PDB file of C-alpha atoms in Angstrom:
ATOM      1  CA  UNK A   1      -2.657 -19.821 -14.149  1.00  0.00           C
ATOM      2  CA  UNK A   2      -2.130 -20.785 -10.660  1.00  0.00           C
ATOM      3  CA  UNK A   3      -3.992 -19.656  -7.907  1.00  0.00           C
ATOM      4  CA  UNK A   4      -2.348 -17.137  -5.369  1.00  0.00           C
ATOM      5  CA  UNK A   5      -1.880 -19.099  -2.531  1.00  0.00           C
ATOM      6  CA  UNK A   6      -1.228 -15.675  -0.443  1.00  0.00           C
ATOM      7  CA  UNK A   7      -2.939 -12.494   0.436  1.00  0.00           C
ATOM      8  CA  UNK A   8       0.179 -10.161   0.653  1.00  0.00           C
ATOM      9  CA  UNK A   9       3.261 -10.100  -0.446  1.00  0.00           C
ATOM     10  CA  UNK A  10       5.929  -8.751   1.932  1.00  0.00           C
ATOM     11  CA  UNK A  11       9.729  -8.237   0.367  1.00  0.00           C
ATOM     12  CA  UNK A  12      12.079  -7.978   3.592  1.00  0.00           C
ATOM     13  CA  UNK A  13      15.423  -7.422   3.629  1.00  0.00           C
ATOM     14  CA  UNK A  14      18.813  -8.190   6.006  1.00  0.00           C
ATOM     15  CA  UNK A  15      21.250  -6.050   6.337  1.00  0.00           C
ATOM     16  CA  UNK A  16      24.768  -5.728   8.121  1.00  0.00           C
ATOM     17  CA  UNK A  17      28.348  -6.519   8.167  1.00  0.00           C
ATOM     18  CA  UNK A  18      29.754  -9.587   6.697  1.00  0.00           C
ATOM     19  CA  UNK A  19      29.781 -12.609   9.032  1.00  0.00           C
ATOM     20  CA  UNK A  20      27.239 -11.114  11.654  1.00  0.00           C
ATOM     21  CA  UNK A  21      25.087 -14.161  10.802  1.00  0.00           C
ATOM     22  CA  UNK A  22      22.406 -12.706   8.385  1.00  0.00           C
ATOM     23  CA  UNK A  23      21.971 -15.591   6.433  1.00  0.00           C
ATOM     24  CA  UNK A  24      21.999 -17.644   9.638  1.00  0.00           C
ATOM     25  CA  UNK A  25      19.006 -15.619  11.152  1.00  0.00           C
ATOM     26  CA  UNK A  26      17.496 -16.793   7.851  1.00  0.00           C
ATOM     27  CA  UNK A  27      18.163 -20.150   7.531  1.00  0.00           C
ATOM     28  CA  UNK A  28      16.902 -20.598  11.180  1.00  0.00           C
ATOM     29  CA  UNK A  29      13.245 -18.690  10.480  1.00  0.00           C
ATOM     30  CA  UNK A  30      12.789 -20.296   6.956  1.00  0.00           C
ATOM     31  CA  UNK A  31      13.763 -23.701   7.905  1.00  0.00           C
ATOM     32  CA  UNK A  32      14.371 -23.561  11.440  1.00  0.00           C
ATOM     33  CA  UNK A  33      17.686 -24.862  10.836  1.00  0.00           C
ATOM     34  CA  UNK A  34      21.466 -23.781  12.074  1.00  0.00           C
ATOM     35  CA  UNK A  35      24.456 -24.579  10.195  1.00  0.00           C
ATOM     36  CA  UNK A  36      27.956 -24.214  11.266  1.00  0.00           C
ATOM     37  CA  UNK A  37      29.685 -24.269   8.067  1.00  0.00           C
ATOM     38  CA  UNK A  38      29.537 -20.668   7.199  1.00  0.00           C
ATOM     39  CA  UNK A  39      29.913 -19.467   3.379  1.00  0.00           C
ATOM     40  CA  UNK A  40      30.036 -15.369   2.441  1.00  0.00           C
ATOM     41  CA  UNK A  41      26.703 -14.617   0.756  1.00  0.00           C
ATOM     42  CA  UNK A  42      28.270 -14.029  -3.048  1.00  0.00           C
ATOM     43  CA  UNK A  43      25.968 -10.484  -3.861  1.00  0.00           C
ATOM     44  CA  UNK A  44      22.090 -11.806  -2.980  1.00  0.00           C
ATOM     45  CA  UNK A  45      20.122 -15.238  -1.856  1.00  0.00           C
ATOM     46  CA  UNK A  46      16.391 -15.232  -1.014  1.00  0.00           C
ATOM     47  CA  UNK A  47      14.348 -17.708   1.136  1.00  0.00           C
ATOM     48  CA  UNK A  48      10.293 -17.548   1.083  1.00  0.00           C
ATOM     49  CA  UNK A  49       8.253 -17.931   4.219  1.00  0.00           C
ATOM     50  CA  UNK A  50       4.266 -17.858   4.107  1.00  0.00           C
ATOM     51  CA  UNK A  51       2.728 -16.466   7.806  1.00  0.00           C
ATOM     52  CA  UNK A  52      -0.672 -16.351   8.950  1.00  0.00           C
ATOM     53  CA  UNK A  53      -1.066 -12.651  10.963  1.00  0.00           C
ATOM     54  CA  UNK A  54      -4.384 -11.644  11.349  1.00  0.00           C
ATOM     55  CA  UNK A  55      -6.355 -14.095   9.681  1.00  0.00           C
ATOM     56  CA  UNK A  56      -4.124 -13.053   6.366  1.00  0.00           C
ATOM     57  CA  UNK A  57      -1.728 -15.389   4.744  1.00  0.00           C
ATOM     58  CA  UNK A  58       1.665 -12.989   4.182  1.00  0.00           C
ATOM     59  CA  UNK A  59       4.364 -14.540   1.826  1.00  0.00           C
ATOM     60  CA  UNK A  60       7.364 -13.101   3.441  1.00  0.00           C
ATOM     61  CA  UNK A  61       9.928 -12.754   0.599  1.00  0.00           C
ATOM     62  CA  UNK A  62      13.307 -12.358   2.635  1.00  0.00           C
ATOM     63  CA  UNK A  63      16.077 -11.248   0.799  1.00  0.00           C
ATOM     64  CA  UNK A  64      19.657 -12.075   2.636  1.00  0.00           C
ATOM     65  CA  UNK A  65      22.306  -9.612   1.166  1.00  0.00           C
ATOM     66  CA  UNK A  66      26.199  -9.907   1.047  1.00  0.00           C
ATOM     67  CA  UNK A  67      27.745  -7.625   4.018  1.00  0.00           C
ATOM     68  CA  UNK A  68      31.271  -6.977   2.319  1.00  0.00           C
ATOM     69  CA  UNK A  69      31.730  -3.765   0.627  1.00  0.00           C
ATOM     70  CA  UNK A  70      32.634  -4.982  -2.985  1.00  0.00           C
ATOM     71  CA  UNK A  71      28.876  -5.932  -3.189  1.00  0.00           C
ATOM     72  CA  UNK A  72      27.898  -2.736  -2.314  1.00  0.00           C
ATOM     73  CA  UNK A  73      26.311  -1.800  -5.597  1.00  0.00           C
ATOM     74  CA  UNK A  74      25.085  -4.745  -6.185  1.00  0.00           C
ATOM     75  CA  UNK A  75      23.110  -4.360  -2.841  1.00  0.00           C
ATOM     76  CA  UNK A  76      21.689  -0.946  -3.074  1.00  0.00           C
ATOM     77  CA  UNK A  77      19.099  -1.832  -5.928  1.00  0.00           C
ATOM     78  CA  UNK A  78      17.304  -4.430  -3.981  1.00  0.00           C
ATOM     79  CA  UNK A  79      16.316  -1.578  -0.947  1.00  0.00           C
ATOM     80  CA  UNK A  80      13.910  -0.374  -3.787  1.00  0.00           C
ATOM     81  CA  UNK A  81      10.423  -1.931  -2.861  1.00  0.00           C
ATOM     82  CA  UNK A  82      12.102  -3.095   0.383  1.00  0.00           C
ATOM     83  CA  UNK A  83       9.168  -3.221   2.643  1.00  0.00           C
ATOM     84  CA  UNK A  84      10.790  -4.378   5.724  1.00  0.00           C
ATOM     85  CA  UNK A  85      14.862  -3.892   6.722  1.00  0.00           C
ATOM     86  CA  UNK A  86      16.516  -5.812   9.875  1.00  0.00           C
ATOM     87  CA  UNK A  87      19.910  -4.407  10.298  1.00  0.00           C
ATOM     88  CA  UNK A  88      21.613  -7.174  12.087  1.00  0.00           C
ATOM     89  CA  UNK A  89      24.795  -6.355  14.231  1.00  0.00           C
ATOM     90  CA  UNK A  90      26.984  -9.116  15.880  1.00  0.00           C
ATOM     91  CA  UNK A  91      26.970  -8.819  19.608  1.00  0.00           C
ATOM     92  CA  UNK A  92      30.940  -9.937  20.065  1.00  0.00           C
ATOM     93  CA  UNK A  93      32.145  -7.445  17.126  1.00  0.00           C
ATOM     94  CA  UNK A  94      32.378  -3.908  17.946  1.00  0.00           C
ATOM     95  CA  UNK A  95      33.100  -2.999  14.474  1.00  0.00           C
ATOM     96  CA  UNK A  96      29.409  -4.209  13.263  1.00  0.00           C
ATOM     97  CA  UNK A  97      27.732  -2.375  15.486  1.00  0.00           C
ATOM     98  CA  UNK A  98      29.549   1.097  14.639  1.00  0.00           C
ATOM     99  CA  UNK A  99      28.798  -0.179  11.576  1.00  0.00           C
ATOM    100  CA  UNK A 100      25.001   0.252  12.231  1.00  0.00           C
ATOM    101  CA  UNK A 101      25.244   4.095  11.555  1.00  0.00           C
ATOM    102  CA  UNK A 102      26.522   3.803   7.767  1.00  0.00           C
ATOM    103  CA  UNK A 103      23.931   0.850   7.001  1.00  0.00           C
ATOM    104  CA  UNK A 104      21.113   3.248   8.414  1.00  0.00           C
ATOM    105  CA  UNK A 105      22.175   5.938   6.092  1.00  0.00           C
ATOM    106  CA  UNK A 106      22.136   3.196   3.266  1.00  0.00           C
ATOM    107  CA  UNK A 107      18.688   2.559   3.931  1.00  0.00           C
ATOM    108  CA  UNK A 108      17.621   6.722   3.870  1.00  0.00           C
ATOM    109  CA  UNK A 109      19.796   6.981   0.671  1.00  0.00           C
ATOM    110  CA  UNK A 110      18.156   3.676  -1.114  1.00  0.00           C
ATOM    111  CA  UNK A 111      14.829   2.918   0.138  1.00  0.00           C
ATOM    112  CA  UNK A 112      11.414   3.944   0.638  1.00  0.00           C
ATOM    113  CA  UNK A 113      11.463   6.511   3.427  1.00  0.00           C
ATOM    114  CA  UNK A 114       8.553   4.800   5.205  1.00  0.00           C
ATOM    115  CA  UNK A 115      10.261   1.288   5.572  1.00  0.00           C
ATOM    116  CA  UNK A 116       9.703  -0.614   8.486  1.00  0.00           C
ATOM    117  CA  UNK A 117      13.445  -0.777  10.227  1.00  0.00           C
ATOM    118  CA  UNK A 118      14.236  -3.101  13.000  1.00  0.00           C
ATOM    119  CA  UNK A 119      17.806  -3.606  15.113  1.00  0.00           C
ATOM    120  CA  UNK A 120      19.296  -6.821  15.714  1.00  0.00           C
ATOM    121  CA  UNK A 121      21.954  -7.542  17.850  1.00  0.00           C
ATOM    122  CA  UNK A 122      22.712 -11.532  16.572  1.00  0.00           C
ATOM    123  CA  UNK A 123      24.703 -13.876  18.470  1.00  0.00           C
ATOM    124  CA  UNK A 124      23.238 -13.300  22.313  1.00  0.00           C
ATOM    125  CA  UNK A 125      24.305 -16.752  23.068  1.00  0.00           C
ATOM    126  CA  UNK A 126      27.542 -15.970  23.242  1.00  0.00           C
ATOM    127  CA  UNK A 127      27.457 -13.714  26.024  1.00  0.00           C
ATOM    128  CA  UNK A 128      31.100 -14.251  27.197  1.00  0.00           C
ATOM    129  CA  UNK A 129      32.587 -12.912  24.140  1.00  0.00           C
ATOM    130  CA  UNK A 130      29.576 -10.022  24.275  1.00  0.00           C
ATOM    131  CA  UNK A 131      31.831  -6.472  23.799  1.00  0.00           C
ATOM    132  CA  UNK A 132      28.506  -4.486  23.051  1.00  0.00           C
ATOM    133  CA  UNK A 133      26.271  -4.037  25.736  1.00  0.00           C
ATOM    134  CA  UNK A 134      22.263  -4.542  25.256  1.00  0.00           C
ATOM    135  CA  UNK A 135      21.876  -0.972  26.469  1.00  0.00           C
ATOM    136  CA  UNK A 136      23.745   0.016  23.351  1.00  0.00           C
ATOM    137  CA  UNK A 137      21.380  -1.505  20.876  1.00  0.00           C
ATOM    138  CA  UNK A 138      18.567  -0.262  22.587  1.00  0.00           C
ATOM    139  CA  UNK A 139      19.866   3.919  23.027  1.00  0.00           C
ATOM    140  CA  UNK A 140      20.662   3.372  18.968  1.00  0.00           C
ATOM    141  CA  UNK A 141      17.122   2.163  17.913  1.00  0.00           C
ATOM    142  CA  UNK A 142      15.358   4.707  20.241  1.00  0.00           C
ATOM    143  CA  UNK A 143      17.034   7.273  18.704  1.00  0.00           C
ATOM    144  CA  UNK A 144      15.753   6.173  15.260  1.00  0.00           C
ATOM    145  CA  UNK A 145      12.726   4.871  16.328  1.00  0.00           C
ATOM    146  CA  UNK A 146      13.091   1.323  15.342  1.00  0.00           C
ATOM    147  CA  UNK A 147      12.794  -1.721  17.091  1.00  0.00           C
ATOM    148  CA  UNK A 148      15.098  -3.872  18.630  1.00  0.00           C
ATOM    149  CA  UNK A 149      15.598  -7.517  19.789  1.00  0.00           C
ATOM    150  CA  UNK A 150      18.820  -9.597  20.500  1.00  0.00           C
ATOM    151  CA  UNK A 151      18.766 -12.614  18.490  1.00  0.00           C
ATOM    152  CA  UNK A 152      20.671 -16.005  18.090  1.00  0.00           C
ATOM    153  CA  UNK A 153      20.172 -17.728  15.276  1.00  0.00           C
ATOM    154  CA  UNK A 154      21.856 -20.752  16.896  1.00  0.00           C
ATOM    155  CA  UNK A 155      20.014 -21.051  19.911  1.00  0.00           C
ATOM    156  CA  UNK A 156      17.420 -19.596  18.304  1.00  0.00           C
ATOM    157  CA  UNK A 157      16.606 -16.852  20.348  1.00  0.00           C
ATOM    158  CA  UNK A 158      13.942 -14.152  19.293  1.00  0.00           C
ATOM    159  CA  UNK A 159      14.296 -15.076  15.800  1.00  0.00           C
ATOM    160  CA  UNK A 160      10.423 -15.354  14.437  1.00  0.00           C
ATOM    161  CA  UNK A 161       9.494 -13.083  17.095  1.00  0.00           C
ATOM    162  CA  UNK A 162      11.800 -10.367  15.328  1.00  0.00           C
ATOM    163  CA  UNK A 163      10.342 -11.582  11.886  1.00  0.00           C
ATOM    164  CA  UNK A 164       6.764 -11.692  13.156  1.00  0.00           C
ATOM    165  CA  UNK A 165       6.580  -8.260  14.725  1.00  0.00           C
ATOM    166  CA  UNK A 166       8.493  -6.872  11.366  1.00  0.00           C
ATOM    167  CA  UNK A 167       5.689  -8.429   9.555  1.00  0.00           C
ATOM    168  CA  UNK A 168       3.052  -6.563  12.080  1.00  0.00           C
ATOM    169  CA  UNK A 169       4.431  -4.100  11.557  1.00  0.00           C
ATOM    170  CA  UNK A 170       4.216  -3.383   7.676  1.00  0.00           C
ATOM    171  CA  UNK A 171       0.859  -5.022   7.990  1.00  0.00           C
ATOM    172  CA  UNK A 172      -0.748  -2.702  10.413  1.00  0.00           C
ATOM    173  CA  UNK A 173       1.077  -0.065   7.794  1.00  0.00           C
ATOM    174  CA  UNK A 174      -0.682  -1.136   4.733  1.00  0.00           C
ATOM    175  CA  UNK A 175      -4.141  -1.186   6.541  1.00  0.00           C
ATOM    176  CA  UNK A 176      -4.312   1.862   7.994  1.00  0.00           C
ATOM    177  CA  UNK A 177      -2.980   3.828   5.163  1.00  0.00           C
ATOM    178  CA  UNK A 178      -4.229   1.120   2.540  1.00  0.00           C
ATOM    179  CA  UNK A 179      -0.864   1.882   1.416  1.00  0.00           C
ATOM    180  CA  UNK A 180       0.856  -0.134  -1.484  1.00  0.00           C
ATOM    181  CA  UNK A 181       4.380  -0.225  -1.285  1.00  0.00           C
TER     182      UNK A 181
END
């Protein structure tokens, strides 16, 4: 049997609208890599990351889910054991961030009720096609207490800040409640 090369094991999921760059934000903190050529997530992909927080080696297991609706059921089975959820909006679609309010009830109807939750508002680069102002992603997460950070997966803005402080986040969790998701 192989030895565990980890300490914890931390299941994360993203969240959103189809084509708001989830599996970009991915691709760019796994492999710190951007790709152009974009193809729809078909139902569920997965990357693995290993971190070092706190003198503890944390296999981040990041699950990347399929935004469009016909892959809704799919979807809802992998919140349970969810540890971690960024719900990622696209800065220059209006429609993903109204969005926001339906995924959030997702994540009360499917997951744990103690899952860390974090905001992103993907594609900052592009700030001349921006229709949803920063202030907007902020007032949303304050109201449901989650974090928030604009990201670009291209430019690679705030991306494994976001994924770092999600991972603090759960970790400082599970130690002071020696909780066990």
């Amino acid at each position: 049997m192989a030895k565990k090369t980890y300490d914890l094991l931390f299941k994360l999921l993203l969240i959103g609208d189809s084509g708001v760059g989830k599996t970009c934000v991915l691709f760019r903190f796994s492999d710190d890599a951007f790709n152009t050529t974009f193809i729809s997530t078909i139902g569920i992909d997965f990357k693995i990351k290993t971190v070092e927080l706190q003198g503890k080696k944390i296999k981040l297991q990041i699950w990347d889910t399929a935004g469009q609706e016909r892959f809704h059921t799919i979807t809802t089975s992998y919140y349970r054991g969810a540890m971690g959820i960024m719900l990622v909006y696209d800065i220059t679609n209006a429609k993903s961030f109204e969005n926001i309010s339906k995924w959030l009830r997702n994540i009360d109807e499917h997951a744990n009720e103690d899952v860390e939750r974090m905001l992103l508002g993907n594609k900052c680069d592009m700030e001349d096609k921006r229709v949803v102002p920063k202030a907007k992603g902020e007032q949303i997460a304050r109201e449901h207490g989650i974090r928030f950070f604009e990201t670009s997966a291209k430019a690679n803005i705030n991306i494994e800040k976001a994924f770092l402080t999600l991972a603090e986040d759960i970790l400082r969790k599970v130690h002071v409640s020696g909780h066990k998701f």
